[in-house]
Amino acid sequence: MFGEFIKQIRERQRLGLREFCLENGYDPSNWSKIEREVLPPPRDEETLRTWAKQLGLKPDSDDWLKFFDYAAVDSGRIPDYVLQDEKLVAQLPVFFRTISGQKPSREDLEKLVELIKSANRP
Amino acid sequence: MNDPRKFKAPYNPKERIWQEADRLRAAHPAGRELPVKVLDLAEFDLHLDLVPVNGLCEQLDIDALLMGDLKSILVDKRAVMSPRMEYRLRFSVAHEIGHLILHRDIYAGLKHATAAEWFDYISAIPEVEYGWVEWQAYEFAGRLLVPPEPLREAFQAAIQSAQAAGYSDWLAADEAALDYIATRIAPRFGVSSEVIAKRLRVEKLWPPA
């Protein structure tokens, strides 16, 4: 709910993840986890106010109120810590370009599975 | 599941790849700007999540990869954060968009029950077919980020400027001259000079007539 909402806000303004995080000094991995609802929103009111302003929300507008409502609902949510095997397998990539142009080894593939899991872990 | 040893890369001649890249660029405002706003194209027009992770480049020598569900691109976090790596990130994301556009059917046709099955499948794909698929995505990325007409214009302007500076003899067809020209042109397209040098050859602008 909250993650999806803040992503929509960014999309509406065509404010890229990279651009937004660089401008505001956020870690893009964590921001992406919040948008994908792997991490819950913060409980701290001050932090939420800062985020709302950085996302261009006007105080007391509909979006502003929704932002705080959704944060309140989701901040108590316990995220799913474990990426279900079925979902993980569906996400596994097929082709990838190593910088040196090599096809990845089996060991690389195993590391990759761990990285994908880490992207889906709080 | 098909036998991966019999995997054949789809037949995608250069002309078809170019057509697809040109079509995508023309279809979205983010594609009609220079440099092409490829990250916006991915996030907002193709609705792909960009998912930054630590260590993708460091551990696996990979900047970005399209996930099998075709909904997100895993990107190296350092590449996202470092202005110095911006051109590389842009090219890598364009490359993954190439897989999405050109190889969607392959992804759709692969269903693995377990990660172990996936390991076996990927490992058994013949190197030459794998390389051919990668070449197609590479060609797509180059054409997407470096549209031919602006490249031609930028190339002519760079040649004229070099000639005005007295470099006419040197320009014959020297590799150093190509590097000089490519370096001047690259920032306009937001790619490395290596990408521009490659595009100048592929688009048959280099060596100059």
Short mmCIF file of C-alpha atoms in Angstrom, two decimals:
data_model
loop_
_atom_site.label_atom_id
_atom_site.label_comp_id
_atom_site.label_asym_id
_atom_site.label_seq_id
_atom_site.Cartn_x
_atom_site.Cartn_y
_atom_site.Cartn_z
CA MET A 1 0.00 0.00 0.00
CA PHE A 2 2.55 2.64 1.15
CA GLY A 3 5.35 1.42 -1.14
CA GLU A 4 3.11 1.21 -4.15
CA PHE A 5 1.73 4.66 -3.40
CA ILE A 6 5.09 6.42 -3.16
CA LYS A 7 6.18 4.70 -6.36
CA GLN A 8 3.08 6.04 -8.08
CA ILE A 9 3.91 9.53 -6.82
CA ARG A 10 7.39 9.25 -8.30
CA GLU A 11 6.02 7.87 -11.55
CA ARG A 12 3.50 10.67 -11.90
CA GLN A 13 6.35 13.17 -11.76
CA ARG A 14 8.68 10.96 -13.82
CA LEU A 15 11.18 11.29 -11.03
CA GLY A 16 13.67 8.47 -11.54
CA LEU A 17 14.82 6.25 -8.68
CA ARG A 18 18.44 7.19 -9.32
CA GLU A 19 17.71 10.89 -9.63
CA PHE A 20 15.51 10.94 -6.53
CA CYS A 21 17.99 9.04 -4.35
CA LEU A 22 21.00 11.05 -5.55
CA GLU A 23 19.17 14.33 -4.97
CA ASN A 24 18.04 13.43 -1.48
CA GLY A 25 20.95 11.29 -0.35
CA TYR A 26 19.01 8.02 0.03
CA ASP A 27 20.29 4.52 -0.43
CA PRO A 28 18.57 3.33 -3.64
CA SER A 29 18.51 -0.32 -2.48
CA ASN A 30 16.58 0.60 0.64
CA TRP A 31 14.29 3.01 -1.19
CA SER A 32 13.52 0.31 -3.75
CA LYS A 33 12.80 -2.15 -0.92
CA ILE A 34 10.33 0.31 0.59
CA GLU A 35 8.62 0.79 -2.76
CA ARG A 36 8.48 -2.96 -3.33
CA GLU A 37 7.21 -3.32 0.25
CA VAL A 38 10.09 -5.51 1.31
CA LEU A 39 10.73 -2.92 4.03
CA PRO A 40 7.97 -1.17 6.00
CA PRO A 41 7.74 2.63 6.06
CA PRO A 42 9.28 4.47 9.03
CA ARG A 43 7.15 5.22 12.06
CA ASP A 44 8.85 8.54 12.74
CA GLU A 45 6.57 11.45 11.84
CA GLU A 46 9.43 13.85 11.11
CA THR A 47 11.04 11.46 8.63
CA LEU A 48 7.71 10.92 6.93
CA ARG A 49 7.15 14.68 6.62
CA THR A 50 10.57 15.05 5.03
CA TRP A 51 9.83 12.27 2.55
CA ALA A 52 6.43 13.72 1.68
CA LYS A 53 8.00 17.09 0.92
CA GLN A 54 10.80 15.52 -1.11
CA LEU A 55 8.16 13.69 -3.14
CA GLY A 56 6.56 17.05 -3.87
CA LEU A 57 3.37 16.49 -1.83
CA LYS A 58 1.53 19.59 -0.67
CA PRO A 59 0.60 19.65 3.05
CA ASP A 60 -3.04 18.71 3.62
CA SER A 61 -3.63 17.72 0.00
CA ASP A 62 -5.37 14.39 -0.68
CA ASP A 63 -2.05 12.76 -1.51
CA TRP A 64 -0.45 14.13 1.65
CA LEU A 65 -3.22 12.62 3.79
CA LYS A 66 -3.08 9.30 1.92
CA PHE A 67 0.69 9.23 2.37
CA PHE A 68 0.35 9.42 6.17
CA ASP A 69 -2.63 7.07 6.30
CA TYR A 70 -0.85 4.38 4.29
CA ALA A 71 2.33 4.82 6.33
CA ALA A 72 0.36 4.36 9.55
CA VAL A 73 -1.26 1.17 8.26
CA ASP A 74 1.94 -0.33 6.84
CA SER A 75 4.40 0.65 9.56
CA GLY A 76 3.09 -2.14 11.78
CA ARG A 77 3.25 -4.72 9.00
CA ILE A 78 5.78 -7.49 9.33
CA PRO A 79 7.31 -7.95 5.89
CA ASP A 80 7.69 -11.41 4.36
CA TYR A 81 11.26 -12.23 5.20
CA VAL A 82 11.59 -15.20 2.95
CA LEU A 83 11.26 -14.97 -0.80
CA GLN A 84 9.10 -17.93 -1.73
CA ASP A 85 10.99 -20.47 -3.85
CA GLU A 86 8.38 -20.33 -6.57
CA LYS A 87 8.72 -16.54 -6.85
CA LEU A 88 12.49 -16.75 -6.77
CA VAL A 89 12.58 -19.26 -9.60
CA ALA A 90 10.26 -17.07 -11.69
CA GLN A 91 12.65 -14.15 -11.21
CA LEU A 92 15.81 -15.95 -12.24
CA PRO A 93 17.30 -14.31 -15.30
CA VAL A 94 18.23 -16.04 -18.54
CA PHE A 95 20.80 -13.86 -20.25
CA PHE A 96 23.23 -11.51 -18.65
CA ARG A 97 26.16 -9.58 -19.89
CA THR A 98 29.33 -9.78 -17.87
CA ILE A 99 31.55 -6.80 -18.41
CA SER A 100 34.35 -9.02 -19.66
CA GLY A 101 31.87 -10.77 -22.00
CA GLN A 102 32.00 -14.16 -20.27
CA LYS A 103 29.07 -16.51 -19.79
CA PRO A 104 28.60 -16.88 -16.02
CA SER A 105 29.91 -20.02 -14.32
CA ARG A 106 27.85 -22.25 -12.03
CA GLU A 107 29.50 -20.57 -9.05
CA ASP A 108 28.45 -17.19 -10.43
CA LEU A 109 24.90 -18.43 -10.79
CA GLU A 110 24.86 -19.53 -7.17
CA LYS A 111 26.11 -16.10 -6.08
CA LEU A 112 23.45 -14.50 -8.22
CA VAL A 113 20.68 -16.43 -6.47
CA GLU A 114 22.00 -15.07 -3.16
CA LEU A 115 22.01 -11.51 -4.50
CA ILE A 116 18.44 -11.86 -5.73
CA LYS A 117 17.44 -13.14 -2.31
CA SER A 118 19.20 -10.19 -0.67
CA ALA A 119 17.23 -7.76 -2.84
CA ASN A 120 14.06 -9.29 -1.43
CA ARG A 121 15.14 -9.37 2.20
CA PRO A 122 14.66 -6.49 4.66
CA MET B 1 11.62 -28.23 -20.91
CA ASN B 2 13.60 -28.00 -24.16
CA ASP B 3 17.04 -29.47 -24.38
CA PRO B 4 19.32 -26.46 -23.67
CA ARG B 5 22.12 -28.02 -25.74
CA LYS B 6 19.87 -27.49 -28.76
CA PHE B 7 19.10 -23.88 -27.86
CA LYS B 8 19.24 -21.62 -30.92
CA ALA B 9 19.38 -17.86 -30.70
CA PRO B 10 16.49 -16.26 -32.57
CA TYR B 11 17.27 -14.93 -36.01
CA ASN B 12 17.42 -11.17 -35.58
CA PRO B 13 19.35 -9.45 -38.35
CA LYS B 14 20.83 -6.05 -37.65
CA GLU B 15 18.10 -4.30 -39.65
CA ARG B 16 15.35 -5.78 -37.50
CA ILE B 17 17.20 -4.88 -34.31
CA TRP B 18 17.61 -1.32 -35.55
CA GLN B 19 13.94 -1.12 -36.46
CA GLU B 20 12.90 -2.21 -32.98
CA ALA B 21 15.25 0.26 -31.29
CA ASP B 22 14.09 3.11 -33.55
CA ARG B 23 10.45 2.22 -32.93
CA LEU B 24 10.87 2.22 -29.15
CA ARG B 25 12.71 5.54 -29.20
CA ALA B 26 10.07 7.15 -31.40
CA ALA B 27 7.19 5.86 -29.30
CA HIS B 28 8.12 7.67 -26.08
CA PRO B 29 9.13 11.27 -25.30
CA ALA B 30 11.99 9.93 -23.14
CA GLY B 31 13.39 8.35 -26.29
CA ARG B 32 13.18 11.49 -28.36
CA GLU B 33 15.54 13.50 -26.18
CA LEU B 34 19.30 13.48 -26.37
CA PRO B 35 20.82 11.88 -24.43
CA VAL B 36 17.97 9.35 -24.58
CA LYS B 37 16.45 9.15 -21.08
CA VAL B 38 16.85 5.43 -20.93
CA LEU B 39 16.33 4.99 -17.20
CA ASP B 40 13.01 6.86 -17.46
CA LEU B 41 12.11 4.77 -20.48
CA ALA B 42 12.69 1.63 -18.43
CA GLU B 43 10.95 2.81 -15.25
CA PHE B 44 8.04 4.85 -16.52
CA ASP B 45 7.30 3.71 -20.07
CA LEU B 46 8.16 0.02 -19.88
CA HIS B 47 7.17 -0.15 -16.18
CA LEU B 48 10.26 -2.06 -15.12
CA ASP B 49 11.38 -1.79 -11.51
CA LEU B 50 15.03 -0.87 -11.17
CA VAL B 51 16.29 -2.92 -8.23
CA PRO B 52 19.72 -1.83 -6.98
CA VAL B 53 21.78 -4.49 -5.20
CA ASN B 54 25.18 -4.44 -3.59
CA GLY B 55 27.95 -6.46 -5.18
CA LEU B 56 26.48 -7.29 -8.58
CA CYS B 57 29.46 -5.82 -10.34
CA GLU B 58 32.05 -6.61 -7.72
CA GLN B 59 31.09 -10.25 -7.28
CA LEU B 60 29.76 -11.14 -10.71
CA ASP B 61 31.18 -8.61 -13.16
CA ILE B 62 27.64 -7.61 -14.16
CA ASP B 63 26.16 -4.10 -14.21
CA ALA B 64 22.52 -5.03 -14.83
CA LEU B 65 20.29 -7.95 -15.71
CA LEU B 66 16.68 -8.45 -16.70
CA MET B 67 14.84 -10.68 -14.26
CA GLY B 68 13.03 -13.72 -15.58
CA ASP B 69 9.57 -12.39 -14.75
CA LEU B 70 10.29 -9.45 -17.09
CA LYS B 71 9.14 -6.99 -14.43
CA SER B 72 12.43 -5.70 -13.12
CA ILE B 73 16.06 -5.03 -13.88
CA LEU B 74 18.61 -5.80 -11.20
CA VAL B 75 21.26 -3.06 -11.23
CA ASP B 76 24.54 -2.68 -9.42
CA LYS B 77 24.07 -0.19 -6.58
CA ARG B 78 27.48 1.39 -7.06
CA ALA B 79 26.69 1.98 -10.73
CA VAL B 80 23.46 3.70 -9.69
CA MET B 81 25.14 5.97 -7.16
CA SER B 82 28.35 6.88 -8.93
CA PRO B 83 28.16 9.73 -11.49
CA ARG B 84 31.36 8.30 -12.97
CA MET B 85 29.52 5.11 -13.89
CA GLU B 86 26.44 6.77 -15.32
CA TYR B 87 27.23 6.06 -18.98
CA ARG B 88 27.90 2.41 -18.23
CA LEU B 89 24.66 2.08 -16.28
CA ARG B 90 22.70 3.70 -19.12
CA PHE B 91 24.17 1.31 -21.65
CA SER B 92 23.56 -1.72 -19.44
CA VAL B 93 19.92 -0.79 -18.89
CA ALA B 94 19.49 -0.24 -22.65
CA HIS B 95 21.02 -3.67 -23.19
CA GLU B 96 18.50 -5.28 -20.83
CA ILE B 97 15.66 -3.45 -22.59
CA GLY B 98 17.04 -5.08 -25.73
CA HIS B 99 16.54 -8.51 -24.16
CA LEU B 100 13.01 -7.52 -23.17
CA ILE B 101 12.08 -6.41 -26.68
CA LEU B 102 13.97 -9.00 -28.72
CA HIS B 103 13.94 -12.08 -26.51
CA ARG B 104 10.61 -11.93 -24.69
CA ASP B 105 9.51 -15.21 -26.29
CA ILE B 106 12.56 -17.06 -24.99
CA TYR B 107 11.87 -15.91 -21.43
CA ALA B 108 8.19 -16.82 -21.78
CA GLY B 109 9.08 -20.30 -23.00
CA LEU B 110 11.34 -21.14 -20.06
CA LYS B 111 9.76 -22.42 -16.91
CA HIS B 112 12.07 -23.83 -14.28
CA ALA B 113 10.68 -25.69 -11.30
CA THR B 114 13.77 -25.19 -9.14
CA ALA B 115 16.93 -23.10 -9.03
CA ALA B 116 18.91 -26.29 -9.67
CA GLU B 117 17.04 -26.83 -12.93
CA TRP B 118 17.80 -23.25 -13.87
CA PHE B 119 21.54 -23.76 -13.17
CA ASP B 120 21.56 -26.80 -15.43
CA TYR B 121 19.69 -25.06 -18.20
CA ILE B 122 21.80 -21.90 -18.29
CA SER B 123 25.05 -23.87 -18.01
CA ALA B 124 24.15 -26.09 -20.96
CA ILE B 125 23.26 -23.35 -23.46
CA PRO B 126 26.01 -23.41 -26.11
CA GLU B 127 28.45 -20.54 -25.70
CA VAL B 128 28.08 -19.47 -29.32
CA GLU B 129 24.27 -19.16 -29.09
CA TYR B 130 24.55 -17.32 -25.79
CA GLY B 131 27.03 -14.93 -27.35
CA TRP B 132 24.75 -14.33 -30.33
CA VAL B 133 21.82 -13.41 -28.07
CA GLU B 134 24.09 -11.06 -26.14
CA TRP B 135 25.32 -9.47 -29.38
CA GLN B 136 21.73 -8.74 -30.40
CA ALA B 137 21.02 -6.94 -27.11
CA TYR B 138 24.33 -5.06 -27.44
CA GLU B 139 23.45 -3.90 -30.95
CA PHE B 140 19.99 -2.84 -29.76
CA ALA B 141 21.46 -0.79 -26.91
CA GLY B 142 23.89 1.00 -29.22
CA ARG B 143 21.20 1.90 -31.72
CA LEU B 144 18.73 2.94 -28.99
CA LEU B 145 21.15 5.34 -27.32
CA VAL B 146 22.84 6.60 -30.46
CA PRO B 147 20.24 7.44 -33.11
CA PRO B 148 21.83 7.50 -36.57
CA GLU B 149 20.79 10.95 -37.79
CA PRO B 150 22.03 12.92 -34.77
CA LEU B 151 25.17 10.76 -34.88
CA ARG B 152 25.76 11.74 -38.51
CA GLU B 153 25.28 15.42 -37.65
CA ALA B 154 27.54 15.25 -34.61
CA PHE B 155 30.16 13.41 -36.65
CA GLN B 156 30.13 16.00 -39.44
CA ALA B 157 30.42 18.82 -36.91
CA ALA B 158 33.33 17.08 -35.14
CA ILE B 159 35.13 16.50 -38.46
CA GLN B 160 34.68 20.13 -39.47
CA SER B 161 35.90 21.34 -36.14
CA ALA B 162 38.95 19.06 -36.31
CA GLN B 163 39.69 20.22 -39.84
CA ALA B 164 39.37 23.86 -38.80
CA ALA B 165 41.96 23.12 -36.14
CA GLY B 166 44.32 21.86 -38.84
CA TYR B 167 43.86 18.13 -38.47
CA SER B 168 42.80 17.35 -42.05
CA ASP B 169 45.74 15.08 -42.97
CA TRP B 170 45.73 13.37 -39.66
CA LEU B 171 42.03 12.56 -40.10
CA ALA B 172 42.64 10.16 -42.98
CA ALA B 173 41.57 7.02 -41.12
CA ASP B 174 43.75 6.90 -38.09
CA GLU B 175 42.58 5.06 -34.96
CA ALA B 176 43.71 7.97 -32.80
CA ALA B 177 41.55 10.25 -34.92
CA LEU B 178 38.56 7.99 -34.39
CA ASP B 179 39.17 8.13 -30.67
CA TYR B 180 39.50 11.92 -30.79
CA ILE B 181 36.22 12.29 -32.70
CA ALA B 182 34.35 9.72 -30.56
CA THR B 183 35.43 11.41 -27.35
CA ARG B 184 34.07 14.73 -28.56
CA ILE B 185 30.74 13.24 -29.60
CA ALA B 186 30.08 10.85 -26.68
CA PRO B 187 28.69 13.30 -24.06
CA ARG B 188 25.89 14.37 -26.40
CA PHE B 189 24.58 10.79 -26.34
CA GLY B 190 25.48 9.93 -22.75
CA VAL B 191 27.58 6.93 -23.73
CA SER B 192 31.27 6.08 -23.67
CA SER B 193 33.60 6.98 -26.53
CA GLU B 194 33.98 3.22 -27.19
CA VAL B 195 30.26 2.98 -27.93
CA ILE B 196 30.46 5.97 -30.29
CA ALA B 197 33.51 4.54 -32.08
CA LYS B 198 31.61 1.30 -32.58
CA ARG B 199 28.48 3.11 -33.83
CA LEU B 200 30.53 5.17 -36.29
CA ARG B 201 31.84 1.96 -37.81
CA VAL B 202 28.53 0.08 -37.73
CA GLU B 203 26.68 3.03 -39.27
CA LYS B 204 29.45 3.20 -41.89
CA LEU B 205 30.46 6.75 -41.06
CA TRP B 206 34.00 5.69 -40.25
CA PRO B 207 36.41 5.78 -41.95
CA PRO B 208 35.26 9.07 -43.48
CA ALA B 209 34.77 9.13 -47.25
#
